[in-house]
Amino acid sequence: MNHPRPYRFHLAIILGMLSVILLGGSCSRQLPSQYFRMITFGTVMELEIIGVDRNKAQAAYQTLQQDFQFMHKAWHAWDPGPLGRIDQAIADGRTIAAPPSVLPLLRVSQKLARKSDYLFDPGIGRLVELWGFHDSDLGPHAPPSDEEIEVLIARHPSIRDVRIEDFHLSCGNPAVKLDFGAIGKGYGIDRAIERLREMGITDAIVNAGGDLRAIGSRAGNPWRIAIRDPDGGSIFALLPVIGNEAVFTSGNYERNFTWKGKFYHHIIDPRTGRPAIGTASVTVLHPDATTADAAATALFIAGPDNWYRVARQMGIKYVLLIDTEGKVHMNPAMRKRIELQKPVQDIHVSKPL
Ligand code: ADP
Ligand code: MG
């Protein structure tokens, strides 16, 4: 979420076009396929609906567009809005009536953060901000000093400090600042899929630059999802998806800057207050997009040595992790399913999840 636009657009459009090309090959000509594109969550969101007429698809597109606009506004990490009001109250030590637009996302985030051992922790907004990632135009800049990081880490900001009683929200730790950048898009895509189902749509895909959820099929064929090589723009693998599945990737290439020859990316390890070390990208496949999004971030931070344990805790059944040395880690079910598009030297297959 909230990435510099030109780059994200470029990437999202390439991935989007790729999926359309890939999907196109396996499409039945009889079934109408409607394709829409909108700009939301700081990225290009694509919607493809199969088997309904133009009017119905158009109505669905408009509804989704309104829903996404609402969610994007409500959960934006630094533009003024409901989240800003919560963060101000936390900073002031005040109890407030929890804004209804944020409450469900906050609750599910707390649950997923706990399951991830707080590697995924939307309470670390101040750390993300300290690194300069709360800025739409992310340019090269000096990283924060060790002292600045240590001061903040010593205050242990975490979403577990946020208390919700009835509809009142309070937090005993003023160092907490909420940032739903690692889950908001997934949660939004789940709401979109629910909306489509409510409208009687059974076969569709909602795709935000390669992070997506699909339902049903493409005229009986699976949706084929392209997974990017973290080392460049090419396709690393294809993943067939059918029924009801979300595919989410967290990568160090998504949002980053270089300063004095050193590379800094946007996925922060809450234990160190610094960009997580050891992982280049993680792809998670899961029935719901909310969990997939949070888990991709958590497993990225868990890294090559600990992803398996955290995946088990979070109930994840399909993982692909590419580490910074180019070694590929997967569980057996993912290995069976993934279609690698390039030769891979070093594949490490874990125990079953
Ligand atoms: P993307 O949004 O690029 O798909 P992620 O889902 O991994 O990537 O989200 C990364 C964003 O989440 C960061 O830009 C930041 O706003 C926020 N974030 C960074 N580190 C964490 C963390 N450990 N837990 C929760 N959110 C984080
Ligand atoms: Mg995420």
mmCIF file of C-alpha atoms and ligand atoms in Angstrom:
data_model
loop_
_atom_site.group_PDB
_atom_site.id
_atom_site.type_symbol
_atom_site.label_atom_id
_atom_site.label_comp_id
_atom_site.label_asym_id
_atom_site.label_seq_id
_atom_site.Cartn_x
_atom_site.Cartn_y
_atom_site.Cartn_z
ATOM 1 C CA MET A 1 0.000 0.000 0.000
ATOM 2 C CA ASN A 2 0.977 3.622 -0.406
ATOM 3 C CA HIS A 3 3.818 3.174 -2.824
ATOM 4 C CA PRO A 4 5.340 5.734 -5.140
ATOM 5 C CA ARG A 5 2.882 5.895 -7.940
ATOM 6 C CA PRO A 6 4.828 5.823 -11.174
ATOM 7 C CA TYR A 7 6.746 2.699 -10.193
ATOM 8 C CA ARG A 8 3.783 0.873 -8.719
ATOM 9 C CA PHE A 9 1.632 1.729 -11.719
ATOM 10 C CA HIS A 10 4.264 0.500 -14.061
ATOM 11 C CA LEU A 11 4.664 -2.757 -12.186
ATOM 12 C CA ALA A 12 0.956 -3.221 -11.647
ATOM 13 C CA ILE A 13 0.161 -2.661 -15.309
ATOM 14 C CA ILE A 14 2.869 -5.099 -16.422
ATOM 15 C CA LEU A 15 1.665 -7.752 -13.988
ATOM 16 C CA GLY A 16 -1.908 -7.045 -14.924
ATOM 17 C CA MET A 17 -1.209 -7.341 -18.617
ATOM 18 C CA LEU A 18 0.754 -10.491 -17.975
ATOM 19 C CA SER A 19 -2.127 -12.097 -16.154
ATOM 20 C CA VAL A 20 -4.513 -11.080 -18.906
ATOM 21 C CA ILE A 21 -2.244 -12.576 -21.565
ATOM 22 C CA LEU A 22 -1.825 -15.732 -19.518
ATOM 23 C CA LEU A 23 -5.500 -15.997 -18.765
ATOM 24 C CA GLY A 24 -6.490 -15.192 -22.316
ATOM 25 C CA GLY A 25 -4.879 -18.320 -23.653
ATOM 26 C CA SER A 26 -7.080 -20.583 -21.622
ATOM 27 C CA CYS A 27 -10.356 -18.721 -21.959
ATOM 28 C CA SER A 28 -13.479 -20.144 -23.476
ATOM 29 C CA ARG A 29 -14.796 -17.804 -26.155
ATOM 30 C CA GLN A 30 -18.446 -18.369 -25.252
ATOM 31 C CA LEU A 31 -18.345 -16.906 -21.752
ATOM 32 C CA PRO A 32 -18.345 -13.115 -21.494
ATOM 33 C CA SER A 33 -15.348 -11.798 -19.620
ATOM 34 C CA GLN A 34 -15.504 -8.210 -18.396
ATOM 35 C CA TYR A 35 -12.353 -6.390 -17.464
ATOM 36 C CA PHE A 36 -12.088 -3.180 -15.394
ATOM 37 C CA ARG A 37 -9.281 -1.181 -13.928
ATOM 38 C CA MET A 38 -9.318 1.383 -11.133
ATOM 39 C CA ILE A 39 -6.766 3.279 -9.106
ATOM 40 C CA THR A 40 -6.982 2.671 -5.385
ATOM 41 C CA PHE A 41 -4.735 1.895 -2.382
ATOM 42 C CA GLY A 42 -1.986 3.696 -4.277
ATOM 43 C CA THR A 43 -1.968 1.030 -6.963
ATOM 44 C CA VAL A 44 -3.879 -0.212 -9.978
ATOM 45 C CA MET A 45 -6.686 -2.554 -9.004
ATOM 46 C CA GLU A 46 -7.960 -4.840 -11.742
ATOM 47 C CA LEU A 47 -11.242 -6.637 -11.749
ATOM 48 C CA GLU A 48 -12.217 -9.407 -14.106
ATOM 49 C CA ILE A 49 -15.672 -10.929 -14.011
ATOM 50 C CA ILE A 50 -16.761 -13.995 -15.952
ATOM 51 C CA GLY A 51 -20.181 -15.084 -17.091
ATOM 52 C CA VAL A 52 -22.390 -12.050 -16.400
ATOM 53 C CA ASP A 53 -23.744 -9.379 -18.706
ATOM 54 C CA ARG A 54 -22.169 -5.970 -19.171
ATOM 55 C CA ASN A 55 -24.687 -4.099 -16.960
ATOM 56 C CA LYS A 56 -24.223 -6.380 -14.008
ATOM 57 C CA ALA A 57 -20.447 -6.290 -14.326
ATOM 58 C CA GLN A 58 -20.498 -2.504 -14.634
ATOM 59 C CA ALA A 59 -22.650 -2.200 -11.493
ATOM 60 C CA ALA A 60 -20.224 -4.442 -9.608
ATOM 61 C CA TYR A 61 -17.281 -2.364 -10.770
ATOM 62 C CA GLN A 62 -18.903 0.863 -9.588
ATOM 63 C CA THR A 63 -19.789 -0.586 -6.194
ATOM 64 C CA LEU A 64 -16.261 -1.872 -5.702
ATOM 65 C CA GLN A 65 -14.799 1.443 -6.722
ATOM 66 C CA GLN A 66 -16.854 3.219 -4.040
ATOM 67 C CA ASP A 67 -15.973 0.627 -1.404
ATOM 68 C CA PHE A 68 -12.253 0.851 -2.158
ATOM 69 C CA GLN A 69 -12.277 4.630 -2.067
ATOM 70 C CA PHE A 70 -13.946 4.539 1.339
ATOM 71 C CA MET A 71 -11.477 1.989 2.715
ATOM 72 C CA HIS A 72 -8.447 3.729 1.313
ATOM 73 C CA LYS A 73 -9.491 6.989 2.929
ATOM 74 C CA ALA A 74 -10.354 5.383 6.254
ATOM 75 C CA TRP A 75 -7.085 3.485 6.612
ATOM 76 C CA HIS A 76 -4.541 5.794 5.081
ATOM 77 C CA ALA A 77 -1.456 5.804 7.304
ATOM 78 C CA TRP A 78 -0.616 9.483 6.992
ATOM 79 C CA ASP A 79 -3.405 11.396 5.227
ATOM 80 C CA PRO A 80 -5.930 12.863 7.733
ATOM 81 C CA GLY A 81 -8.872 10.559 8.473
ATOM 82 C CA PRO A 82 -10.204 8.093 11.053
ATOM 83 C CA LEU A 83 -6.818 6.409 11.491
ATOM 84 C CA GLY A 84 -5.161 9.770 12.070
ATOM 85 C CA ARG A 85 -7.738 10.504 14.799
ATOM 86 C CA ILE A 86 -6.960 7.205 16.514
ATOM 87 C CA ASP A 87 -3.221 7.815 16.313
ATOM 88 C CA GLN A 88 -3.623 11.306 17.779
ATOM 89 C CA ALA A 89 -5.693 9.931 20.672
ATOM 90 C CA ILE A 90 -3.062 7.232 21.315
ATOM 91 C CA ALA A 91 -0.292 9.838 21.310
ATOM 92 C CA ASP A 92 -2.294 11.991 23.773
ATOM 93 C CA GLY A 93 -3.220 9.020 25.995
ATOM 94 C CA ARG A 94 -6.937 9.634 25.425
ATOM 95 C CA THR A 95 -9.725 7.050 25.180
ATOM 96 C CA ILE A 96 -11.947 7.525 22.133
ATOM 97 C CA ALA A 97 -15.024 5.979 20.591
ATOM 98 C CA ALA A 98 -13.446 3.638 18.029
ATOM 99 C CA PRO A 99 -14.307 4.699 14.463
ATOM 100 C CA PRO A 100 -16.465 1.884 12.986
ATOM 101 C CA SER A 101 -14.554 2.069 9.701
ATOM 102 C CA VAL A 102 -11.376 0.917 11.456
ATOM 103 C CA LEU A 103 -12.635 -1.389 14.225
ATOM 104 C CA PRO A 104 -13.017 -4.693 12.301
ATOM 105 C CA LEU A 105 -9.621 -4.262 10.618
ATOM 106 C CA LEU A 106 -8.048 -3.487 13.982
ATOM 107 C CA ARG A 107 -9.540 -6.608 15.560
ATOM 108 C CA VAL A 108 -8.437 -8.978 12.798
ATOM 109 C CA SER A 109 -4.992 -7.330 12.778
ATOM 110 C CA GLN A 110 -4.575 -7.988 16.496
ATOM 111 C CA LYS A 111 -5.463 -11.646 16.016
ATOM 112 C CA LEU A 112 -3.072 -12.135 13.095
ATOM 113 C CA ALA A 113 -0.283 -10.179 14.823
ATOM 114 C CA ARG A 114 -0.538 -12.501 17.848
ATOM 115 C CA LYS A 115 -0.387 -15.593 15.616
ATOM 116 C CA SER A 116 2.693 -14.212 13.864
ATOM 117 C CA ASP A 117 4.550 -13.701 17.183
ATOM 118 C CA TYR A 118 4.174 -9.986 16.426
ATOM 119 C CA LEU A 119 6.445 -10.105 13.387
ATOM 120 C CA PHE A 120 3.446 -8.679 11.537
ATOM 121 C CA ASP A 121 2.604 -5.766 13.803
ATOM 122 C CA PRO A 122 0.603 -2.771 12.535
ATOM 123 C CA GLY A 123 1.432 -0.946 15.803
ATOM 124 C CA ILE A 124 4.923 -0.019 14.530
ATOM 125 C CA GLY A 125 3.831 2.940 12.400
ATOM 126 C CA ARG A 126 6.357 5.231 14.101
ATOM 127 C CA LEU A 127 9.205 2.980 13.013
ATOM 128 C CA VAL A 128 7.937 2.916 9.437
ATOM 129 C CA GLU A 129 7.670 6.695 9.600
ATOM 130 C CA LEU A 130 11.154 7.050 11.121
ATOM 131 C CA TRP A 131 12.564 5.229 8.098
ATOM 132 C CA GLY A 132 10.792 7.680 5.818
ATOM 133 C CA PHE A 133 8.368 5.184 4.302
ATOM 134 C CA HIS A 134 5.370 7.362 5.170
ATOM 135 C CA ASP A 135 6.055 9.536 2.210
ATOM 136 C CA SER A 136 4.406 9.338 -1.183
ATOM 137 C CA ASP A 137 7.592 10.450 -2.940
ATOM 138 C CA LEU A 138 10.173 8.114 -1.541
ATOM 139 C CA GLY A 139 13.570 9.378 -2.645
ATOM 140 C CA PRO A 140 17.092 8.649 -1.441
ATOM 141 C CA HIS A 141 17.538 9.926 2.114
ATOM 142 C CA ALA A 142 19.680 9.214 5.171
ATOM 143 C CA PRO A 143 18.409 6.301 7.285
ATOM 144 C CA PRO A 144 17.574 7.073 10.921
ATOM 145 C CA SER A 145 20.410 7.000 13.457
ATOM 146 C CA ASP A 146 20.951 3.940 15.670
ATOM 147 C CA GLU A 147 20.000 6.063 18.641
ATOM 148 C CA GLU A 148 16.669 7.110 17.143
ATOM 149 C CA ILE A 149 15.849 3.472 16.432
ATOM 150 C CA GLU A 150 16.928 2.283 19.889
ATOM 151 C CA VAL A 151 14.848 4.942 21.655
ATOM 152 C CA LEU A 152 11.727 3.811 19.819
ATOM 153 C CA ILE A 153 12.426 0.069 20.147
ATOM 154 C CA ALA A 154 12.931 0.491 23.924
ATOM 155 C CA ARG A 155 9.308 1.682 24.104
ATOM 156 C CA HIS A 156 8.116 -1.596 22.471
ATOM 157 C CA PRO A 157 5.329 -0.234 20.293
ATOM 158 C CA SER A 158 2.888 -3.010 19.393
ATOM 159 C CA ILE A 159 -0.727 -3.414 18.342
ATOM 160 C CA ARG A 160 -1.156 -5.623 21.415
ATOM 161 C CA ASP A 161 -1.104 -2.403 23.506
ATOM 162 C CA VAL A 162 -4.336 -1.215 21.871
ATOM 163 C CA ARG A 163 -7.327 -2.030 24.043
ATOM 164 C CA ILE A 164 -10.872 -2.224 22.722
ATOM 165 C CA GLU A 165 -13.613 -2.332 25.327
ATOM 166 C CA ASP A 166 -17.119 -2.251 23.952
ATOM 167 C CA PHE A 167 -16.635 0.428 21.344
ATOM 168 C CA HIS A 168 -13.993 2.408 23.170
ATOM 169 C CA LEU A 169 -10.384 2.387 22.174
ATOM 170 C CA SER A 170 -7.428 3.177 24.403
ATOM 171 C CA CYS A 171 -3.731 2.449 24.440
ATOM 172 C CA GLY A 172 -1.301 2.604 27.333
ATOM 173 C CA ASN A 173 1.703 3.063 25.045
ATOM 174 C CA PRO A 174 1.953 6.447 23.292
ATOM 175 C CA ALA A 175 4.759 5.082 21.064
ATOM 176 C CA VAL A 176 2.137 3.070 19.162
ATOM 177 C CA LYS A 177 1.033 4.368 15.785
ATOM 178 C CA LEU A 178 -1.169 2.274 13.545
ATOM 179 C CA ASP A 179 -0.149 1.458 9.979
ATOM 180 C CA PHE A 180 -2.263 -1.055 8.082
ATOM 181 C CA GLY A 181 0.014 -1.034 5.033
ATOM 182 C CA ALA A 182 0.702 -4.749 5.370
ATOM 183 C CA ILE A 183 -2.937 -5.905 5.613
ATOM 184 C CA GLY A 184 -5.311 -3.214 4.327
ATOM 185 C CA LYS A 185 -5.115 -4.264 0.700
ATOM 186 C CA GLY A 186 -5.843 -7.896 1.597
ATOM 187 C CA TYR A 187 -8.742 -6.947 3.822
ATOM 188 C CA GLY A 188 -10.120 -4.676 1.105
ATOM 189 C CA ILE A 189 -9.883 -7.418 -1.515
ATOM 190 C CA ASP A 190 -11.788 -9.806 0.788
ATOM 191 C CA ARG A 191 -14.579 -7.259 1.186
ATOM 192 C CA ALA A 192 -14.638 -6.837 -2.607
ATOM 193 C CA ILE A 193 -14.985 -10.581 -3.138
ATOM 194 C CA GLU A 194 -17.823 -10.725 -0.589
ATOM 195 C CA ARG A 195 -19.536 -7.891 -2.429
ATOM 196 C CA LEU A 196 -19.215 -9.686 -5.772
ATOM 197 C CA ARG A 197 -20.650 -12.886 -4.311
ATOM 198 C CA GLU A 198 -23.531 -10.924 -2.804
ATOM 199 C CA MET A 199 -24.269 -9.647 -6.313
ATOM 200 C CA GLY A 200 -24.467 -13.223 -7.592
ATOM 201 C CA ILE A 201 -21.028 -13.225 -9.229
ATOM 202 C CA THR A 202 -19.284 -16.576 -8.813
ATOM 203 C CA ASP A 203 -16.253 -16.302 -11.111
ATOM 204 C CA ALA A 204 -14.000 -13.293 -10.738
ATOM 205 C CA ILE A 205 -10.569 -12.036 -9.825
ATOM 206 C CA VAL A 206 -9.588 -8.877 -7.944
ATOM 207 C CA ASN A 207 -5.934 -8.125 -8.572
ATOM 208 C CA ALA A 208 -3.834 -5.308 -7.079
ATOM 209 C CA GLY A 209 -0.531 -5.474 -8.941
ATOM 210 C CA GLY A 210 -0.079 -9.216 -8.403
ATOM 211 C CA ASP A 211 -1.682 -9.386 -4.937
ATOM 212 C CA LEU A 212 -5.072 -10.911 -5.569
ATOM 213 C CA ARG A 213 -7.965 -13.183 -4.740
ATOM 214 C CA ALA A 214 -9.850 -15.269 -7.266
ATOM 215 C CA ILE A 215 -13.147 -17.102 -6.976
ATOM 216 C CA GLY A 216 -14.549 -19.765 -9.252
ATOM 217 C CA SER A 217 -12.739 -20.416 -12.487
ATOM 218 C CA ARG A 218 -12.176 -19.062 -15.934
ATOM 219 C CA ALA A 219 -14.682 -21.159 -17.845
ATOM 220 C CA GLY A 220 -13.552 -24.264 -15.968
ATOM 221 C CA ASN A 221 -9.859 -23.425 -16.244
ATOM 222 C CA PRO A 222 -7.728 -22.192 -13.361
ATOM 223 C CA TRP A 223 -6.634 -18.575 -13.131
ATOM 224 C CA ARG A 224 -2.915 -18.564 -13.801
ATOM 225 C CA ILE A 225 -1.012 -16.143 -11.629
ATOM 226 C CA ALA A 226 2.427 -14.777 -12.493
ATOM 227 C CA ILE A 227 4.935 -14.501 -9.637
ATOM 228 C CA ARG A 228 7.714 -12.003 -10.172
ATOM 229 C CA ASP A 229 11.401 -12.790 -9.846
ATOM 230 C CA PRO A 230 12.620 -10.511 -7.020
ATOM 231 C CA ASP A 231 15.881 -10.172 -8.930
ATOM 232 C CA GLY A 232 14.302 -8.373 -11.882
ATOM 233 C CA GLY A 233 11.045 -7.841 -13.679
ATOM 234 C CA SER A 234 10.767 -11.298 -15.255
ATOM 235 C CA ILE A 235 8.349 -14.077 -14.298
ATOM 236 C CA PHE A 236 9.771 -16.468 -11.735
ATOM 237 C CA ALA A 237 6.841 -18.882 -11.674
ATOM 238 C CA LEU A 238 3.193 -19.414 -12.526
ATOM 239 C CA LEU A 239 0.639 -20.532 -10.007
ATOM 240 C CA PRO A 240 -2.688 -22.020 -11.083
ATOM 241 C CA VAL A 241 -5.493 -20.905 -8.787
ATOM 242 C CA ILE A 242 -9.024 -22.265 -8.723
ATOM 243 C CA GLY A 243 -12.056 -22.188 -6.432
ATOM 244 C CA ASN A 244 -11.338 -19.569 -3.844
ATOM 245 C CA GLU A 245 -7.774 -18.551 -3.228
ATOM 246 C CA ALA A 246 -5.691 -15.453 -2.570
ATOM 247 C CA VAL A 247 -2.069 -15.014 -3.635
ATOM 248 C CA PHE A 248 -0.011 -12.335 -1.881
ATOM 249 C CA THR A 249 3.644 -11.439 -2.226
ATOM 250 C CA SER A 250 5.801 -9.231 -0.016
ATOM 251 C CA GLY A 251 9.037 -8.220 -1.699
ATOM 252 C CA ASN A 252 11.997 -6.016 -0.867
ATOM 253 C CA TYR A 253 11.693 -4.546 -4.381
ATOM 254 C CA GLU A 254 8.279 -3.014 -3.665
ATOM 255 C CA ARG A 255 9.302 0.105 -1.795
ATOM 256 C CA ASN A 256 12.874 0.995 -0.968
ATOM 257 C CA PHE A 257 15.697 3.503 -1.274
ATOM 258 C CA THR A 258 19.462 3.432 -1.508
ATOM 259 C CA TRP A 259 21.738 5.645 0.573
ATOM 260 C CA LYS A 260 25.525 5.672 0.271
ATOM 261 C CA GLY A 261 25.411 2.391 -1.607
ATOM 262 C CA LYS A 262 23.230 0.620 0.979
ATOM 263 C CA PHE A 263 19.785 -0.692 0.180
ATOM 264 C CA TYR A 264 16.866 -0.171 2.613
ATOM 265 C CA HIS A 265 13.414 -1.682 2.080
ATOM 266 C CA HIS A 266 10.030 -1.119 3.715
ATOM 267 C CA ILE A 267 9.415 -4.346 5.629
ATOM 268 C CA ILE A 268 10.570 -3.571 9.155
ATOM 269 C CA ASP A 269 11.474 -6.198 11.732
ATOM 270 C CA PRO A 270 9.684 -4.998 14.895
ATOM 271 C CA ARG A 271 12.406 -6.627 17.052
ATOM 272 C CA THR A 272 15.278 -4.638 15.552
ATOM 273 C CA GLY A 273 13.464 -1.609 14.167
ATOM 274 C CA ARG A 274 15.346 -2.129 10.899
ATOM 275 C CA PRO A 275 14.491 -3.604 7.469
ATOM 276 C CA ALA A 276 14.212 -7.384 7.839
ATOM 277 C CA ILE A 277 17.305 -9.301 6.731
ATOM 278 C CA GLY A 278 17.612 -12.479 4.681
ATOM 279 C CA THR A 279 14.480 -12.487 2.495
ATOM 280 C CA ALA A 280 13.966 -11.101 -1.002
ATOM 281 C CA SER A 281 10.314 -12.130 -1.421
ATOM 282 C CA VAL A 282 7.603 -14.326 0.063
ATOM 283 C CA THR A 283 4.499 -15.555 -1.714
ATOM 284 C CA VAL A 284 1.622 -16.995 0.275
ATOM 285 C CA LEU A 285 -1.454 -18.747 -1.056
ATOM 286 C CA HIS A 286 -4.446 -18.892 1.272
ATOM 287 C CA PRO A 287 -8.257 -18.900 1.048
ATOM 288 C CA ASP A 288 -8.619 -15.349 2.361
ATOM 289 C CA ALA A 289 -6.630 -12.310 1.282
ATOM 290 C CA THR A 290 -6.476 -10.689 4.737
ATOM 291 C CA THR A 291 -4.520 -13.597 6.217
ATOM 292 C CA ALA A 292 -2.425 -14.020 3.054
ATOM 293 C CA ASP A 293 -1.374 -10.349 3.143
ATOM 294 C CA ALA A 294 -0.445 -10.338 6.848
ATOM 295 C CA ALA A 295 1.289 -13.710 6.537
ATOM 296 C CA ALA A 296 3.399 -12.686 3.527
ATOM 297 C CA THR A 297 4.754 -9.791 5.607
ATOM 298 C CA ALA A 298 5.266 -11.952 8.729
ATOM 299 C CA LEU A 299 7.063 -14.755 6.853
ATOM 300 C CA PHE A 300 9.255 -12.224 5.074
ATOM 301 C CA ILE A 301 10.475 -11.077 8.498
ATOM 302 C CA ALA A 302 10.672 -14.629 9.893
ATOM 303 C CA GLY A 303 13.092 -15.340 7.036
ATOM 304 C CA PRO A 304 14.605 -18.583 5.662
ATOM 305 C CA ASP A 305 15.161 -20.073 9.153
ATOM 306 C CA ASN A 306 11.829 -19.383 10.818
ATOM 307 C CA TRP A 307 9.164 -19.085 8.101
ATOM 308 C CA TYR A 308 8.003 -22.675 8.591
ATOM 309 C CA ARG A 309 7.155 -22.254 12.292
ATOM 310 C CA VAL A 310 5.335 -18.956 11.737
ATOM 311 C CA ALA A 311 3.426 -20.368 8.740
ATOM 312 C CA ARG A 312 2.201 -23.235 10.920
ATOM 313 C CA GLN A 313 1.110 -20.854 13.646
ATOM 314 C CA MET A 314 -0.796 -18.757 11.113
ATOM 315 C CA GLY A 315 -2.411 -21.796 9.448
ATOM 316 C CA ILE A 316 -0.744 -21.198 6.065
ATOM 317 C CA LYS A 317 -0.539 -24.177 3.706
ATOM 318 C CA TYR A 318 1.380 -22.809 0.702
ATOM 319 C CA VAL A 319 4.599 -20.779 0.933
ATOM 320 C CA LEU A 320 7.342 -19.763 -1.476
ATOM 321 C CA LEU A 321 10.276 -17.812 0.005
ATOM 322 C CA ILE A 322 13.202 -16.563 -2.069
ATOM 323 C CA ASP A 323 16.091 -15.541 0.148
ATOM 324 C CA THR A 324 18.676 -12.836 -0.509
ATOM 325 C CA GLU A 325 21.148 -15.452 -1.729
ATOM 326 C CA GLY A 326 18.732 -16.641 -4.389
ATOM 327 C CA LYS A 327 17.917 -19.877 -2.583
ATOM 328 C CA VAL A 328 14.288 -20.951 -2.934
ATOM 329 C CA HIS A 329 12.340 -22.338 0.033
ATOM 330 C CA MET A 330 8.939 -24.024 -0.317
ATOM 331 C CA ASN A 331 6.722 -26.511 1.411
ATOM 332 C CA PRO A 332 5.962 -29.730 -0.537
ATOM 333 C CA ALA A 333 2.403 -28.697 -1.463
ATOM 334 C CA MET A 334 3.696 -25.472 -3.048
ATOM 335 C CA ARG A 335 6.471 -27.365 -4.826
ATOM 336 C CA LYS A 336 3.886 -29.666 -6.359
ATOM 337 C CA ARG A 337 1.728 -26.857 -7.567
ATOM 338 C CA ILE A 338 4.098 -24.131 -8.722
ATOM 339 C CA GLU A 339 5.271 -23.974 -12.351
ATOM 340 C CA LEU A 340 8.798 -22.565 -12.297
ATOM 341 C CA GLN A 341 9.606 -20.483 -15.367
ATOM 342 C CA LYS A 342 13.383 -20.489 -14.995
ATOM 343 C CA PRO A 343 16.030 -22.945 -13.871
ATOM 344 C CA VAL A 344 16.548 -22.791 -10.114
ATOM 345 C CA GLN A 345 19.792 -24.168 -8.656
ATOM 346 C CA ASP A 346 18.994 -24.312 -5.012
ATOM 347 C CA ILE A 347 15.513 -25.418 -3.918
ATOM 348 C CA HIS A 348 14.939 -26.326 -0.316
ATOM 349 C CA VAL A 349 11.675 -28.195 0.282
ATOM 350 C CA SER A 350 10.525 -28.171 3.925
ATOM 351 C CA LYS A 351 8.454 -30.704 5.846
ATOM 352 C CA PRO A 352 4.730 -30.556 5.013
ATOM 353 C CA LEU A 353 2.939 -27.608 6.585
HETATM 354 P P1 ADP B 1 3.142 -4.394 0.047
HETATM 355 O O1 ADP B 1 2.182 -3.427 0.656
HETATM 356 O O2 ADP B 1 4.226 -3.751 -0.727
HETATM 357 O O3 ADP B 1 2.493 -5.514 -0.670
HETATM 358 P P2 ADP B 1 3.465 -5.583 2.653
HETATM 359 O O4 ADP B 1 2.117 -6.174 2.620
HETATM 360 O O5 ADP B 1 4.553 -6.455 3.202
HETATM 361 O O6 ADP B 1 3.948 -5.055 1.255
HETATM 362 O O7 ADP B 1 3.358 -4.268 3.543
HETATM 363 C C1 ADP B 1 4.464 -3.464 3.828
HETATM 364 C C2 ADP B 1 3.999 -2.191 4.493
HETATM 365 O O8 ADP B 1 3.489 -2.504 5.796
HETATM 366 C C3 ADP B 1 5.109 -1.182 4.736
HETATM 367 O O9 ADP B 1 5.194 -0.238 3.695
HETATM 368 C C4 ADP B 1 4.702 -0.528 6.049
HETATM 369 O O10 ADP B 1 3.751 0.475 5.801
HETATM 370 C C5 ADP B 1 4.033 -1.654 6.789
HETATM 371 N N1 ADP B 1 4.959 -2.498 7.595
HETATM 372 C C6 ADP B 1 6.315 -2.583 7.532
HETATM 373 N N2 ADP B 1 6.786 -3.504 8.389
HETATM 374 C C7 ADP B 1 5.701 -4.034 9.008
HETATM 375 C C8 ADP B 1 5.524 -5.034 10.018
HETATM 376 N N3 ADP B 1 6.540 -5.687 10.557
HETATM 377 N N4 ADP B 1 4.260 -5.309 10.410
HETATM 378 C C9 ADP B 1 3.190 -4.652 9.897
HETATM 379 N N5 ADP B 1 3.293 -3.711 8.959
HETATM 380 C C10 ADP B 1 4.527 -3.396 8.514
HETATM 381 MG MG MG B 2 1.373 -7.888 3.591
#
